[in-house]
CSV table of C-alpha atoms in Angstrom, one decimal:
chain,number,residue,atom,x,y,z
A,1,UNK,CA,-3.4,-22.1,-3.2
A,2,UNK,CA,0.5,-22.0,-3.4
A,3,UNK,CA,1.0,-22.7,-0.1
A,4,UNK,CA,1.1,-25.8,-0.6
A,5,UNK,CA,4.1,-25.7,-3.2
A,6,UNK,CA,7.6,-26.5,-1.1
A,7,UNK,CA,10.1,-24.8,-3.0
A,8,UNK,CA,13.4,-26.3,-2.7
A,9,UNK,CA,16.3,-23.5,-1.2
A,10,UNK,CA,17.8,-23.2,-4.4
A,11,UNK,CA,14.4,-22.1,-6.1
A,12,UNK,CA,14.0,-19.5,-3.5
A,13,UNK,CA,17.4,-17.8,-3.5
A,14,UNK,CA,16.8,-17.7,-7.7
A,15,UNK,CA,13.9,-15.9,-7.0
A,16,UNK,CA,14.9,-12.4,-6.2
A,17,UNK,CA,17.3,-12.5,-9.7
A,18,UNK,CA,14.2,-13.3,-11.5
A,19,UNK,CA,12.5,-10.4,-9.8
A,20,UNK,CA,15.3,-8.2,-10.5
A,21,UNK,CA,15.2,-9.6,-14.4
A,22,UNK,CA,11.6,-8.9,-14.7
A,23,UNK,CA,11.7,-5.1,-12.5
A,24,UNK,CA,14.2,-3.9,-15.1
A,25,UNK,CA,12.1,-5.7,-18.3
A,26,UNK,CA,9.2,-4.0,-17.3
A,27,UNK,CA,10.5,-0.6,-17.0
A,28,UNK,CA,12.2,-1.1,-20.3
A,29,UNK,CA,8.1,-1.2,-21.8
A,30,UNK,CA,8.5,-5.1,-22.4
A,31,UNK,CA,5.3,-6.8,-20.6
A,32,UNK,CA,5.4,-10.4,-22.0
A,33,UNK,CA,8.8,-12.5,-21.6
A,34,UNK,CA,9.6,-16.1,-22.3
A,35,UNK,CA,11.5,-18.7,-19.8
A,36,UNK,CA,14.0,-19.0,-22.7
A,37,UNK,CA,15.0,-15.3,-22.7
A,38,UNK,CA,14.8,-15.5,-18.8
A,39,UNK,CA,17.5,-18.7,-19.3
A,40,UNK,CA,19.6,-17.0,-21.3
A,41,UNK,CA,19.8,-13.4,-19.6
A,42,UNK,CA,20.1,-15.3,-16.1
A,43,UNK,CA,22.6,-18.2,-18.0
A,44,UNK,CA,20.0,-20.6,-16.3
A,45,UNK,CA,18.4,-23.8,-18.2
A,46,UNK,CA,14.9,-22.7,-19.5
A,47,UNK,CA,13.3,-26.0,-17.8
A,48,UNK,CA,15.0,-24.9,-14.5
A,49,UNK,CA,13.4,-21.2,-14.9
A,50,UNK,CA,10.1,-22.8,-15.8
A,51,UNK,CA,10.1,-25.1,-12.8
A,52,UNK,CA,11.4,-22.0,-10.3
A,53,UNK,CA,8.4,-20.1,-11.2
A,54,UNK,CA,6.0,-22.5,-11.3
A,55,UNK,CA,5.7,-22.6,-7.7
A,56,UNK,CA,4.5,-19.1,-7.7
A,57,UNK,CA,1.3,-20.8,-9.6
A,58,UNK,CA,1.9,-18.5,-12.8
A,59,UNK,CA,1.4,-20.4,-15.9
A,60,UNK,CA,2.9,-18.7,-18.9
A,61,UNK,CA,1.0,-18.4,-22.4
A,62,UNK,CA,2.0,-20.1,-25.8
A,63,UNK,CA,3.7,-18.4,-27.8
A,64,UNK,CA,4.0,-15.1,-25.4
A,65,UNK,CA,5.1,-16.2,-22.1
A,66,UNK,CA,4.3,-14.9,-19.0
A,67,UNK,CA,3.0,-11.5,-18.4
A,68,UNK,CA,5.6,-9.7,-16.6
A,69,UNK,CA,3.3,-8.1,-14.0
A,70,UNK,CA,1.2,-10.4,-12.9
A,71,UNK,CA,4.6,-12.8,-12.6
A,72,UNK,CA,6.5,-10.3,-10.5
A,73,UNK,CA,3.5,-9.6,-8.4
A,74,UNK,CA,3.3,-13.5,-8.0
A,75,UNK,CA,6.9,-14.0,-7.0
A,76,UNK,CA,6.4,-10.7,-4.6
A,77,UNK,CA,3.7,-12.3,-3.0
A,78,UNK,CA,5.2,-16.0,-3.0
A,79,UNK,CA,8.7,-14.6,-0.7
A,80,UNK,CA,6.5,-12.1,1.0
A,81,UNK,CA,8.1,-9.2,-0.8
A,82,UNK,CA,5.2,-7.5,-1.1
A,83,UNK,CA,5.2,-6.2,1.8
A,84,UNK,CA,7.0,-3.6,4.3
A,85,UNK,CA,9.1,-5.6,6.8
A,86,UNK,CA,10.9,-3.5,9.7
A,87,UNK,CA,14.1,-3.9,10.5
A,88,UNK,CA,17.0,-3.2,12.3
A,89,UNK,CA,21.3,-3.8,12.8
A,90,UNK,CA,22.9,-4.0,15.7
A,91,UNK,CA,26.6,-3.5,15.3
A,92,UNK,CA,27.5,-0.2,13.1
A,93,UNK,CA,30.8,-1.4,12.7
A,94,UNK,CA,32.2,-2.2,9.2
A,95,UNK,CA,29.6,-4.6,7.9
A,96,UNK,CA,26.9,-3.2,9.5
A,97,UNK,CA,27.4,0.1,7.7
A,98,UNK,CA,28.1,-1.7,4.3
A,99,UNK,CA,24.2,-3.4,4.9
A,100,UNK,CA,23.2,0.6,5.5
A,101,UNK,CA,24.5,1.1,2.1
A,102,UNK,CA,23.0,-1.7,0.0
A,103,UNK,CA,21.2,-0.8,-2.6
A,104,UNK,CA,19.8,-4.6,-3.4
A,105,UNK,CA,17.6,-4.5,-1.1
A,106,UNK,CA,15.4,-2.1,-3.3
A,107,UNK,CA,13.1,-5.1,-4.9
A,108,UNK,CA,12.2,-6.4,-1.4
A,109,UNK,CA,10.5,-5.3,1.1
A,110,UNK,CA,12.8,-5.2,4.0
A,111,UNK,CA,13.8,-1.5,5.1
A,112,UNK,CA,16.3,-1.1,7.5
A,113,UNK,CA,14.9,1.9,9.8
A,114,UNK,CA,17.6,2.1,12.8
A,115,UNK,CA,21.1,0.6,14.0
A,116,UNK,CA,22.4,0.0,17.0
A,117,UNK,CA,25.6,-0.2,18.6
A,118,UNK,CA,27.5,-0.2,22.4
A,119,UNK,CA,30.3,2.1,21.1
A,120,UNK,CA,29.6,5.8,22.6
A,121,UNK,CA,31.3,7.2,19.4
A,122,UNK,CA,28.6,5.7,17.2
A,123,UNK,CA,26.1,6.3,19.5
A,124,UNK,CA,23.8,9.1,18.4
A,125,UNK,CA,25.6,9.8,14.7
A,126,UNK,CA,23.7,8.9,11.5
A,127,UNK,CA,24.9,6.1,8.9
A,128,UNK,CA,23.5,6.2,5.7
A,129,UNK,CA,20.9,8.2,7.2
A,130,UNK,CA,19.9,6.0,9.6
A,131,UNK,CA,20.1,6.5,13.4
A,132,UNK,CA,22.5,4.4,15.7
A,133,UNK,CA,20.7,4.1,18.8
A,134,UNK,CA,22.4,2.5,22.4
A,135,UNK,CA,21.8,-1.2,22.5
A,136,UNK,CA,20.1,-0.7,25.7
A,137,UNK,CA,17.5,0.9,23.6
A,138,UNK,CA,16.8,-1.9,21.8
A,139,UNK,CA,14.1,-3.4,23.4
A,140,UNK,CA,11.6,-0.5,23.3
A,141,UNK,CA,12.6,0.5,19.9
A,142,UNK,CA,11.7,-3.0,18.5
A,143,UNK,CA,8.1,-3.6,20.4
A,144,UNK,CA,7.4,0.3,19.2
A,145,UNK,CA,8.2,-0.2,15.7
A,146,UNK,CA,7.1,-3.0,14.7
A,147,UNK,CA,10.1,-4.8,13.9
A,148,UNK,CA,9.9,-8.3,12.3
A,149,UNK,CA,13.7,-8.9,11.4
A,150,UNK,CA,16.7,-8.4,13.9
A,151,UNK,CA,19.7,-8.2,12.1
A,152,UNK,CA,23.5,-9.1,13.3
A,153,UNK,CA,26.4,-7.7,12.5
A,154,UNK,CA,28.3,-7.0,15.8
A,155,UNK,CA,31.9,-9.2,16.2
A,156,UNK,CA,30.8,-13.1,16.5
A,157,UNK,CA,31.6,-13.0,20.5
A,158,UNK,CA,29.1,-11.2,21.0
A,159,UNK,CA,26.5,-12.6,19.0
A,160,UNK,CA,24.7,-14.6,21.4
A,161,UNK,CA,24.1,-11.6,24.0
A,162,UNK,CA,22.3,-9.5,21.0
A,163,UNK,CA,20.5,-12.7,19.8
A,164,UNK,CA,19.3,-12.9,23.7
A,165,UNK,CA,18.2,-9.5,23.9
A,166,UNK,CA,16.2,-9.7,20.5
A,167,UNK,CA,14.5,-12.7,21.7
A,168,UNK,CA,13.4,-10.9,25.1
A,169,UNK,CA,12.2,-8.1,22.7
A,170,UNK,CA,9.9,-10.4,21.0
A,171,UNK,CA,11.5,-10.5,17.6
A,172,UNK,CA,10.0,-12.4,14.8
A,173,UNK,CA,13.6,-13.2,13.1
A,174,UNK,CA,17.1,-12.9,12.8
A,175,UNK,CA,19.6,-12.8,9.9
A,176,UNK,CA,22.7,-13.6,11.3
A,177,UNK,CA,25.7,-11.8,9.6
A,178,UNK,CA,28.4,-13.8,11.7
A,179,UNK,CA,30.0,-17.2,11.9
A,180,UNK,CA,28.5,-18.2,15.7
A,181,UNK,CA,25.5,-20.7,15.9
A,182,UNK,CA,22.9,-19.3,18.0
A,183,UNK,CA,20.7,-21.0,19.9
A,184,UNK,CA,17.2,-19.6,19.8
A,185,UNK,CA,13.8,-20.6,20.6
A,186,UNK,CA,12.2,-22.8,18.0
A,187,UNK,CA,9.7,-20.4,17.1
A,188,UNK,CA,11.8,-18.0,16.0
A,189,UNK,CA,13.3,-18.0,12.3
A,190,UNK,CA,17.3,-17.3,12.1
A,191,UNK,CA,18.8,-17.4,8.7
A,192,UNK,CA,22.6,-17.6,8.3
A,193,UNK,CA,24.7,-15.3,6.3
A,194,UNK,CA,28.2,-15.8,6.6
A,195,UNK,CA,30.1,-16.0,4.3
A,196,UNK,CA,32.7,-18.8,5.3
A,197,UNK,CA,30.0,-21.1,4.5
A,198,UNK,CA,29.2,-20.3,0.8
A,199,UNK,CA,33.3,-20.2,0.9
A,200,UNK,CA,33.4,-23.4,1.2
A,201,UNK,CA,31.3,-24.1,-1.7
A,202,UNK,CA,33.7,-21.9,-3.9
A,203,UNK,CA,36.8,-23.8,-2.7
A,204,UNK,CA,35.3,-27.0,-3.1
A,205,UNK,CA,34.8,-26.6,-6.3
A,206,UNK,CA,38.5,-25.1,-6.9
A,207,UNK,CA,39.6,-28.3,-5.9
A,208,UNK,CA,37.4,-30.4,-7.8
A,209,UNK,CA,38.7,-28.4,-10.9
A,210,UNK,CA,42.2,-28.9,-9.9
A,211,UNK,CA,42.1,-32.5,-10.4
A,212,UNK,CA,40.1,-33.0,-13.5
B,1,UNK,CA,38.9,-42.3,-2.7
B,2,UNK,CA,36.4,-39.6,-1.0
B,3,UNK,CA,37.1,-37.8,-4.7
B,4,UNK,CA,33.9,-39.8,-5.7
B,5,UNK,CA,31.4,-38.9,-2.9
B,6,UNK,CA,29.4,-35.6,-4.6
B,7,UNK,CA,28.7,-34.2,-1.1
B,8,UNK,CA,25.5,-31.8,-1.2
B,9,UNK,CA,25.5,-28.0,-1.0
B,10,UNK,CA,24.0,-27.8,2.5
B,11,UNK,CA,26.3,-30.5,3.6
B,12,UNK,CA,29.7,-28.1,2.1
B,13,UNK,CA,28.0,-25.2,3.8
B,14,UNK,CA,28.3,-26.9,7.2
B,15,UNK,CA,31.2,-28.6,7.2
B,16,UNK,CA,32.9,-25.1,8.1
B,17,UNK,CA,31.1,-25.0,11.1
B,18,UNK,CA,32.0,-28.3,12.2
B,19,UNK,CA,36.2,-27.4,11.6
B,20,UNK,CA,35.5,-23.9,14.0
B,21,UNK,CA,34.0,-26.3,16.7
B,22,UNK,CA,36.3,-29.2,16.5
B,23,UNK,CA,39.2,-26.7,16.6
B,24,UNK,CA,37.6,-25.0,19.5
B,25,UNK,CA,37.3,-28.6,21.0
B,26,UNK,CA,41.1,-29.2,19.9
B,27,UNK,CA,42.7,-26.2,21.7
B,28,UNK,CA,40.6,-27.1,24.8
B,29,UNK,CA,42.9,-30.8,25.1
B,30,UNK,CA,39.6,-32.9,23.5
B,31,UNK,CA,40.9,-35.5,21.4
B,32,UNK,CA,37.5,-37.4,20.9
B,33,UNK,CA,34.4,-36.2,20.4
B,34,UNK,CA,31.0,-38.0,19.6
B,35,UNK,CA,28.4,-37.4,17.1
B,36,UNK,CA,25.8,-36.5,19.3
B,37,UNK,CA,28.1,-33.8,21.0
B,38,UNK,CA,28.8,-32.4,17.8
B,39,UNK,CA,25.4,-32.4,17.0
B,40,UNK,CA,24.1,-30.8,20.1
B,41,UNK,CA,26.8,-27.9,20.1
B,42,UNK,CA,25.4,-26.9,16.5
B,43,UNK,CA,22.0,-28.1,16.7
B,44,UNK,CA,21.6,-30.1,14.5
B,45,UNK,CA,20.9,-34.2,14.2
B,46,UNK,CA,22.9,-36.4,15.3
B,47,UNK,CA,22.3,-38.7,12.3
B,48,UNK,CA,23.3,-35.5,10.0
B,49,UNK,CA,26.0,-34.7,11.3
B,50,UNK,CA,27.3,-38.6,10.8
B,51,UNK,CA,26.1,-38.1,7.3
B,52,UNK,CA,27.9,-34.8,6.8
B,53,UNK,CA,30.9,-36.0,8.2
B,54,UNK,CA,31.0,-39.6,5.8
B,55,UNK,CA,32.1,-37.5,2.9
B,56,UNK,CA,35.5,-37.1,4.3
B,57,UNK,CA,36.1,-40.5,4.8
B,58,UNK,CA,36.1,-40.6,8.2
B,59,UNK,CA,34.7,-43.3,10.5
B,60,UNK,CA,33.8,-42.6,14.2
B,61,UNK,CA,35.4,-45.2,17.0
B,62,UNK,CA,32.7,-46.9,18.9
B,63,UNK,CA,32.5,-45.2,22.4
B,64,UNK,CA,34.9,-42.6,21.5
B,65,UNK,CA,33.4,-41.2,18.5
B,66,UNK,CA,36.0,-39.3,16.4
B,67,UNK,CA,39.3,-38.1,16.0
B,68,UNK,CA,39.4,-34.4,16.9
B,69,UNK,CA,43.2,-33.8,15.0
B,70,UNK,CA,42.5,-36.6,12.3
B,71,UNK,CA,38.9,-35.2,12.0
B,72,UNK,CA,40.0,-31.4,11.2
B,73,UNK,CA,42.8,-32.5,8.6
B,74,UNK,CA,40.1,-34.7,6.4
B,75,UNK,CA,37.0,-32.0,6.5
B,76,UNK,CA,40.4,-29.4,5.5
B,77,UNK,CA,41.3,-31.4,2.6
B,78,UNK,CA,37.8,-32.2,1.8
B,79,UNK,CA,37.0,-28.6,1.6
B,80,UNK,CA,40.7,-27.7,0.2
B,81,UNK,CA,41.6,-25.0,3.3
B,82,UNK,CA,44.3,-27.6,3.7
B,83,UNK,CA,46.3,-25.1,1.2
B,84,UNK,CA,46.9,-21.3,1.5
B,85,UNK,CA,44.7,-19.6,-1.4
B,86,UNK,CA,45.6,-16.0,-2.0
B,87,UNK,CA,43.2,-13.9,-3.6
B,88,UNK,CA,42.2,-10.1,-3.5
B,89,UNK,CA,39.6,-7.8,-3.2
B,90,UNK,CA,38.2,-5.3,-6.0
B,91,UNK,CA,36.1,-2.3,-4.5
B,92,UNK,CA,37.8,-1.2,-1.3
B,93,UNK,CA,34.1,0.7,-0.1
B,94,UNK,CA,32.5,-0.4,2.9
B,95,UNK,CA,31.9,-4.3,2.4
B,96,UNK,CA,35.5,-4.7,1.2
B,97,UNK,CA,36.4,-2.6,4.2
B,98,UNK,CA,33.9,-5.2,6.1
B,99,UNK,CA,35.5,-8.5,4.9
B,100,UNK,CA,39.2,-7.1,5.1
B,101,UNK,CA,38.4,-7.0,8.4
B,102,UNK,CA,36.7,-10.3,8.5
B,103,UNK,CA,38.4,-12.9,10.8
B,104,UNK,CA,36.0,-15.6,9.8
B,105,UNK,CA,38.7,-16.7,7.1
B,106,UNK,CA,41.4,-17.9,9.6
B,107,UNK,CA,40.0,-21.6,9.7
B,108,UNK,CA,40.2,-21.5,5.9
B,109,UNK,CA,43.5,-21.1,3.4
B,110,UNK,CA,42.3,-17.5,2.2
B,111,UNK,CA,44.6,-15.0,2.1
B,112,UNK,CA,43.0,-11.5,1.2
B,113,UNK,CA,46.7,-10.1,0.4
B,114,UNK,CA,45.4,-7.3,-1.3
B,115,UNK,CA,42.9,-4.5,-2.4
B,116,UNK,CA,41.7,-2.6,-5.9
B,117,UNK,CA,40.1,0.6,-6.4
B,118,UNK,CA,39.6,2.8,-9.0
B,119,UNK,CA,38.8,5.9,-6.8
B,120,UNK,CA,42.2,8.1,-6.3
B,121,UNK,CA,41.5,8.8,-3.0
B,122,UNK,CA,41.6,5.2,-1.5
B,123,UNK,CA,44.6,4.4,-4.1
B,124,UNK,CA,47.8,4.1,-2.2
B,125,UNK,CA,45.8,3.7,1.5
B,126,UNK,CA,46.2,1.0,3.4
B,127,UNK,CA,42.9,-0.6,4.8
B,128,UNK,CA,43.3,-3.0,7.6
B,129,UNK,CA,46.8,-3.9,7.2
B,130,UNK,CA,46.6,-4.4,3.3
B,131,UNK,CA,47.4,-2.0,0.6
B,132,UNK,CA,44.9,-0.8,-2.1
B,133,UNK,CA,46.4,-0.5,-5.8
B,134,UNK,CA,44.9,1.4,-8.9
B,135,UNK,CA,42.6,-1.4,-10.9
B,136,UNK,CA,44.8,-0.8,-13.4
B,137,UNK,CA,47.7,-3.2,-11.7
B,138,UNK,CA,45.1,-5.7,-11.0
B,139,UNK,CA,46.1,-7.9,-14.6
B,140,UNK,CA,50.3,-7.5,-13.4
B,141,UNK,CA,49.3,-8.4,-9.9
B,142,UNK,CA,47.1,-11.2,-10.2
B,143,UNK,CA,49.4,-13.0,-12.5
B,144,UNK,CA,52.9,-12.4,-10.2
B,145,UNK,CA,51.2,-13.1,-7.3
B,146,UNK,CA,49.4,-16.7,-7.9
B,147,UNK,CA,45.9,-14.9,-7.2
B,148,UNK,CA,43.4,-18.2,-7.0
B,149,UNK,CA,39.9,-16.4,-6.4
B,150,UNK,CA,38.8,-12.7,-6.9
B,151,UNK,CA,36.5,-11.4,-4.5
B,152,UNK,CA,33.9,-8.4,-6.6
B,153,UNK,CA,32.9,-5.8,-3.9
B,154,UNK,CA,31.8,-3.2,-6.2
B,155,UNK,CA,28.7,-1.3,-7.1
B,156,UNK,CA,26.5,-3.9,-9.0
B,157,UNK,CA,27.1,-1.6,-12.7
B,158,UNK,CA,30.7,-2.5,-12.6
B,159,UNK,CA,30.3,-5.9,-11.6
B,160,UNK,CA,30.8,-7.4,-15.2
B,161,UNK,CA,33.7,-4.6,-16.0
B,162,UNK,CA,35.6,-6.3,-13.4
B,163,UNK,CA,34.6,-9.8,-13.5
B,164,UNK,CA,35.8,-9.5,-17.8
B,165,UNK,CA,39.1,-7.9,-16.2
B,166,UNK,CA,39.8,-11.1,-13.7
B,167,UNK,CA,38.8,-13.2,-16.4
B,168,UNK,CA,41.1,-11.4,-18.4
B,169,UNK,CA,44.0,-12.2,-16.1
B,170,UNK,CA,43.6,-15.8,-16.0
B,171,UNK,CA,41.8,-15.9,-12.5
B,172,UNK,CA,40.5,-19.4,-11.8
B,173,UNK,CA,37.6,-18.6,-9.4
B,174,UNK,CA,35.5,-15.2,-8.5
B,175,UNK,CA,33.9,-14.5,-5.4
B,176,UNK,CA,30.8,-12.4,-6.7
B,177,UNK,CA,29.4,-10.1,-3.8
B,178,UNK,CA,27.3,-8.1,-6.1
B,179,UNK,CA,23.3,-9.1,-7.1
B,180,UNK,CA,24.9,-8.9,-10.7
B,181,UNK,CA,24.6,-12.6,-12.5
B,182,UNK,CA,28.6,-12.6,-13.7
B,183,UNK,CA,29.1,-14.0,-17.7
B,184,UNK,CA,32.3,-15.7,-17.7
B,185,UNK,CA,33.9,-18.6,-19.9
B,186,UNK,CA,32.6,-21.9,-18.6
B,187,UNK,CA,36.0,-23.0,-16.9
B,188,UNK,CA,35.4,-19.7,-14.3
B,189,UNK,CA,34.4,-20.9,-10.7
B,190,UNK,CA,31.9,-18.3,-10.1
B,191,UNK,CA,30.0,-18.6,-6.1
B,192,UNK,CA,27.3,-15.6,-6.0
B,193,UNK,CA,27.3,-14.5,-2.2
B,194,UNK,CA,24.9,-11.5,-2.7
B,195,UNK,CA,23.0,-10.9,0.5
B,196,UNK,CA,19.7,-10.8,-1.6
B,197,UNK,CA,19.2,-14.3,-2.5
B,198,UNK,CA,19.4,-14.9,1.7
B,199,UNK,CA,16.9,-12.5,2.4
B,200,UNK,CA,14.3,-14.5,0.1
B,201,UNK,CA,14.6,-17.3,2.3
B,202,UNK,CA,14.3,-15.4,5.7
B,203,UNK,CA,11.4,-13.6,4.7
B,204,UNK,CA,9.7,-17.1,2.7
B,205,UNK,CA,9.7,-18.7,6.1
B,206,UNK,CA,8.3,-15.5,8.1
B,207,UNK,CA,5.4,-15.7,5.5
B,208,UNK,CA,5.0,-19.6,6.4
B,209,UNK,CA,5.2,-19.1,9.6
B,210,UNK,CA,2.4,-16.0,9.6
B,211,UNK,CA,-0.1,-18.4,7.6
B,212,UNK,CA,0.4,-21.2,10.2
């Protein structure tokens, strides 16, 4: 029935600080929360946090506002967070290992289970207790386990050659951790992550500031 | 004059990869370069990439398309990487290890000319070419050293410890790599570049995509 709903990018990436929000409410013992508290915890607008979750479908009570379960099982469901989804790194350099370490990635569902590298001196030693495997194992490691999301971390020059070989393995996605466009087959879903773009934002608005 | 075209997010979160690939052009001896080139380098459409481009000002010569050098300069000052920014880094663990080591920034003013840490054992280390002081310099420093933007690498629980310490010494913008959501005085440029909120999008799509 929500399917239908389009949420707009912004919406989305709001959706796992709502999550996060509600995770630590509801541990607290509070199981009812308003769109105004949500506003002001999140320093959103109340409207804006009542339109962001309506396109999970919830519809929040008067005078109690929503039920904090059923809304983080809704928002779960909504970004497909309520489910295990495999992944792995390829490139255990700096950032790669910095991903290993992440604890955000606790609400969601996405576990990393292996990296991978070409160095021989990662090869075979453990990163935040995960395995780095040989690149040239990468192909039978992902049609074996059931990976869904490839993701990149390896310098950008060699971007394309990992984003070919996930490809060939079949992979369903790819987060892409470095600044090179890659060119994929349409069927495949590649989000971008580097940072020089949300840079841009940031210094954008420095400037703006500047002159006012 | 461009001051008055509000360009859209999106729109500032390419125009980065348009300045890599017209620099690329540039240092290849291409002075002109069409739309449609542009647009099939990056993938994307043609008639975006005019769009994107309009904010800066710039108009494309018919048959030659545009200016490579004249091109750069305007999306530069459009974007304000025209200017040299210095700013620094608090939490030398692995992700500020990871973006010291970035060389994604070189197309853009930022200068990373420095690291904090609280931990005594990084204090005093140098970590890819740039030393890492005691956060207890970090007021004295930012102020001597015209720090624009500081760039919050730490564990998420001393996200707001920090961010009230840059705030503190009259930093203009923060760079917020945590999933923390930062309170700051309204004239604070805040950009949230947590991994997270990327993710949601990723895995919203791979749900889409499983339905259809």
């Amino acid at each position: 029935m929500t399917e239908d709903i389009n949420p707009s990018v912004p919406t989305l990436r709001r959706l796992p600080l709502y999550l996060h929000l509600l995770k630590e409410m509801e541990s607290q013992g509070v199981f009812y929360i308003s769109s105004t508290l949500i506003a002001k915890q999140l320093k959103f607008e109340a409207i804006q946090v009542r339109k962001d979750l309506s396109v999970t479908g919830i519809i929040g009570r008067p005078k109690m506002g929503y039920p904090i379960p059923e809304l983080i099982k809704k928002i779960q469901e909504f970004i497909n967070w309520d489910k295990t989804m495999n992944s792995v790194i390829i490139g255990a350099g700096a950032l790669g290992s910095a991903l290993l370490g992440y604890n955000g990635f606790e609400d969601s569902g996405l576990k990393i289970i292996a990296a991978f590298d070409s160095d021989p001196n990662k090869i075979g030693s453990i990163i935040r207790g995960r395995h780095v495997y040989s690149i040239n194992d990468l192909n039978d490691f992902i049609q074996k386990n059931n990976i869904l999301v490839g993701i990149i971390t390896v310098p950008a020059e060699f971007a394309q050659n990992i984003c070919n070989r996930l490809v060939e393995a079949n992979i369903r996605s790819i987060w892409n951790f470095t600044p090179r466009v890659l060119e994929t087959p349409e069927n495949i879903i590649v989000k971008n992550q580097d940072p020089i773009r949300g840079l841009a934002e940031l210094t954008y608005r420095l400037k703006k500031n500047n002159i006012e």
